[in-house]
Coordinates of C-alpha atoms in Angstrom, one line a residue:
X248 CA 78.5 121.8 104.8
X249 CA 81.0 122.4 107.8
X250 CA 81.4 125.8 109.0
X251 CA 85.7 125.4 108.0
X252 CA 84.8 124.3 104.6
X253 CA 82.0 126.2 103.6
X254 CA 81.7 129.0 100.8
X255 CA 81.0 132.9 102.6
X256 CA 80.0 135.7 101.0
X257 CA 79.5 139.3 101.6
X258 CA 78.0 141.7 100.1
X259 CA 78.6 145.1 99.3
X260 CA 77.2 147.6 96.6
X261 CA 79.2 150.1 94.8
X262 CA 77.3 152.8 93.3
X263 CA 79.2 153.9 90.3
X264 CA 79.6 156.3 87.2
X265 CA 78.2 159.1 89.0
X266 CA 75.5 157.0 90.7
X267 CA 73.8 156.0 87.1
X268 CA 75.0 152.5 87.4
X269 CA 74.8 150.1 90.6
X270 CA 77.1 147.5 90.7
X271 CA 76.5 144.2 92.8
X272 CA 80.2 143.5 94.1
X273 CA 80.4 140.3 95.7
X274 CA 83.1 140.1 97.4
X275 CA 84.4 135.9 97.9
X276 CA 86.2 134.7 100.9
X277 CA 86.5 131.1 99.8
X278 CA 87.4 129.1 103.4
X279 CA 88.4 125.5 102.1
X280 CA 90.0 122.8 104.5
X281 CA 92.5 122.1 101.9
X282 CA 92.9 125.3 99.5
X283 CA 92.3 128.8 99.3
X284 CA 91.6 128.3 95.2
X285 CA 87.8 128.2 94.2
X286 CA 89.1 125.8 91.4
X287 CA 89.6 122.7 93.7
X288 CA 85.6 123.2 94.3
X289 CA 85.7 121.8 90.5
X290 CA 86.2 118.7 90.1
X291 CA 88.5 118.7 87.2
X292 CA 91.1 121.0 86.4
X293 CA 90.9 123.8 84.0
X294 CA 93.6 123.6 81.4
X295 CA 96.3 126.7 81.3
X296 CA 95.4 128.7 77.9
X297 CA 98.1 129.2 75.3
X298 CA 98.6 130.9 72.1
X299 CA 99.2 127.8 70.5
X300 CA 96.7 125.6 71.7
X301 CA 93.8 127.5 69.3
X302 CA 93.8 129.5 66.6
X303 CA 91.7 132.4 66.6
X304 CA 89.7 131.1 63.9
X305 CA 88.5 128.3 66.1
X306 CA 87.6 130.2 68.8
X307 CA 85.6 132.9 66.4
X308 CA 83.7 129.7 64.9
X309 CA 83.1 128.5 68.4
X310 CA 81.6 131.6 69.2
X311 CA 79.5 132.2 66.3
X312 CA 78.2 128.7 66.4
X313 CA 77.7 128.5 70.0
X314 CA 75.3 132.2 69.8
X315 CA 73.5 131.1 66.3
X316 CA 72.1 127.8 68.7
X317 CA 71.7 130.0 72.0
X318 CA 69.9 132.5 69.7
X319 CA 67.3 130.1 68.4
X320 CA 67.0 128.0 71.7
X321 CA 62.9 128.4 73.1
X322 CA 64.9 128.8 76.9
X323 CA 67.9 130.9 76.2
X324 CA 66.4 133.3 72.7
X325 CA 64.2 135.5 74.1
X326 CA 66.6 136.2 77.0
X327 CA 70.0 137.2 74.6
X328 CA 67.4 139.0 72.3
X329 CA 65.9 141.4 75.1
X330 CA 69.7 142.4 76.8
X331 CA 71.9 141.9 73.6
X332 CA 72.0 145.3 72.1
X333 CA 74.4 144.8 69.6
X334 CA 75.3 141.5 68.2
X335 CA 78.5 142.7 66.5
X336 CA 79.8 144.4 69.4
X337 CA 78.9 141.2 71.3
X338 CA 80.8 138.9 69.4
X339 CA 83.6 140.8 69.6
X340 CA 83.2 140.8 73.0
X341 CA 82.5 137.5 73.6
X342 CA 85.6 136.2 70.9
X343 CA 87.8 138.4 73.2
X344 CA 86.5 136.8 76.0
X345 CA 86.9 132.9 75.0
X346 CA 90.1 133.5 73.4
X347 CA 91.5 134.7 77.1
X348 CA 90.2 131.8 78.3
X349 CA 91.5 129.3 75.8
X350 CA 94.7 131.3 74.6
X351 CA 95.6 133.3 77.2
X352 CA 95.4 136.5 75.2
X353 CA 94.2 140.0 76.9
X354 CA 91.8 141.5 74.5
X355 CA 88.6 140.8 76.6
X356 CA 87.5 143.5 78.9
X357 CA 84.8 143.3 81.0
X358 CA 82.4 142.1 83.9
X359 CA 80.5 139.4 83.6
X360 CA 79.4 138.8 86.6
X361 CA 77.2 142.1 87.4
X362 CA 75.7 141.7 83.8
X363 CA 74.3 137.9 84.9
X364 CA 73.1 139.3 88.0
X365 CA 71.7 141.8 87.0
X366 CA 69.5 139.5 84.3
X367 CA 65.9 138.4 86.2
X368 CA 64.3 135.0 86.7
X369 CA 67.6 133.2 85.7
X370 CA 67.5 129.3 87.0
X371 CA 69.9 126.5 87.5
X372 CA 67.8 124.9 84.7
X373 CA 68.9 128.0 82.1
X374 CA 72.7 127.5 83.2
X375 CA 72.5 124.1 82.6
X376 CA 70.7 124.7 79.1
X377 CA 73.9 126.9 78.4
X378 CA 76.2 124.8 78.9
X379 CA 74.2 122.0 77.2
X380 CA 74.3 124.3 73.9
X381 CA 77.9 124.9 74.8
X382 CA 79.1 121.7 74.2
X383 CA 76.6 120.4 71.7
X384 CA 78.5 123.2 69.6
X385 CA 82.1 121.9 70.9
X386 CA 81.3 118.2 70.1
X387 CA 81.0 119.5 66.4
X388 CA 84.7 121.2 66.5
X389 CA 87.1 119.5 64.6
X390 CA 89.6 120.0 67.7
X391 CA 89.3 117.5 70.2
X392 CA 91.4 119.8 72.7
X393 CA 89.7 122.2 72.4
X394 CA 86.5 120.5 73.0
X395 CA 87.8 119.4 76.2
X396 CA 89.3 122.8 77.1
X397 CA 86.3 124.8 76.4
X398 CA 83.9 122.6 78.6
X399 CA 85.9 122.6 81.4
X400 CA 85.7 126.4 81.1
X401 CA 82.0 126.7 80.4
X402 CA 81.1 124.4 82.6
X403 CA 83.6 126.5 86.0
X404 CA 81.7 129.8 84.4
X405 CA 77.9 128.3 84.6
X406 CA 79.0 127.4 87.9
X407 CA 80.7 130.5 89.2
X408 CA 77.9 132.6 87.7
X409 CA 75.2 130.5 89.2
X410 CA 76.4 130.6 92.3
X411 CA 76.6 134.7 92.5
X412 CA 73.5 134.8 90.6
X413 CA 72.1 133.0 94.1
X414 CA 74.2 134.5 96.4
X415 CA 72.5 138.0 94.8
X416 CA 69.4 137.1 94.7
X417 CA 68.6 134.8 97.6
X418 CA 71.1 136.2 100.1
X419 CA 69.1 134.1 102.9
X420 CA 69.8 131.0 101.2
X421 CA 72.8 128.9 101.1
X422 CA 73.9 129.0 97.2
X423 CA 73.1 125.4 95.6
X424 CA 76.4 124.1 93.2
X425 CA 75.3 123.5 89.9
X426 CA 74.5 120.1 89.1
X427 CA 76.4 119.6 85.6
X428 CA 76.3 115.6 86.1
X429 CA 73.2 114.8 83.8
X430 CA 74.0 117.8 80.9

């Protein structure tokens, strides 16, 4: 990529909570020719949540369908079982989470992107499994919009969190996009 249009990074880390926890905090500095909004790297928009786009009903069967797949997957089990603690709290978390993203709501609290990072041996293969689980569990929604929604916000997370996973852990390297053609 040209110098003008390429994707920088820099790094910094925080140590935190009295010096128990190290955070990775990436800091972005997204330089494009055109934009200065890491959503034209995508190439289609993200839909603007709304409260009446979704129920949260949906969004709680999306997530409980989506983690009962991802739980039994041979790729992604072993990995949720060894860092998921507590599946309750985690589907709280995670409802909270997808219903910001799909209804605009502000329930969710959180970072996702030090808790990725901080997960070893992760590949572009095991995003691209996600995300393959993702909308295997969308296609069977009974909501068409929210099919669409949803993967056009899985599939700007896989790619966001692959792409600070690399910039992490192979700070030499320039970061690879994620290749979402062929899931």
């Amino acid at each position: 990529m040209e110098r003008d249009s390429k994707l920088y990074c820099k790094y910094e880390k925080i140590n935190a909570t009295s010096g128990r926890i190290v955070i990775l905090a990436i800091r972005y500095a997204f330089i494009l020719t055109y934009t200065n909004n890491l959503t034209a790297m995508i190439p289609r928009p993200i839909p603007e949540p709304g409260p009446d786009l979704y129920t949260e009903e949906e969004v709680s069967k999306l997530v409980y369908e989506f983690y009962a797949k991802a739980r039994k997957d041979a790729a992604l089990g072993p990995i949720f079982e060894e860092h998921v603690i507590d599946w309750d709290a985690h589907f709280v978390q995670m409802t909270n989470f997808w219903s910001a993203q799909l209804r605009g709501t502000s329930r969710f609290r959180g970072a996702p992107m030090p808790k990725h990072i901080a997960l070893p041996e992760l590949s572009d293969t095991l995003f691209k499994r996600w995300l393959q689980l993702f909308r295997q569990t969308t296609q069977e929604m009974d909501n068409p919009l929210l099919k669409q929604h949803a993967d056009a916000v899985a599939e700007f997370i896989a790619g966001r969190l692959w792409m600070g996973y690399q910039m992490s852990h192979f700070p030499h390297r320039e970061p690879a996009v994620l290749d979402t053609s062929e899931v």
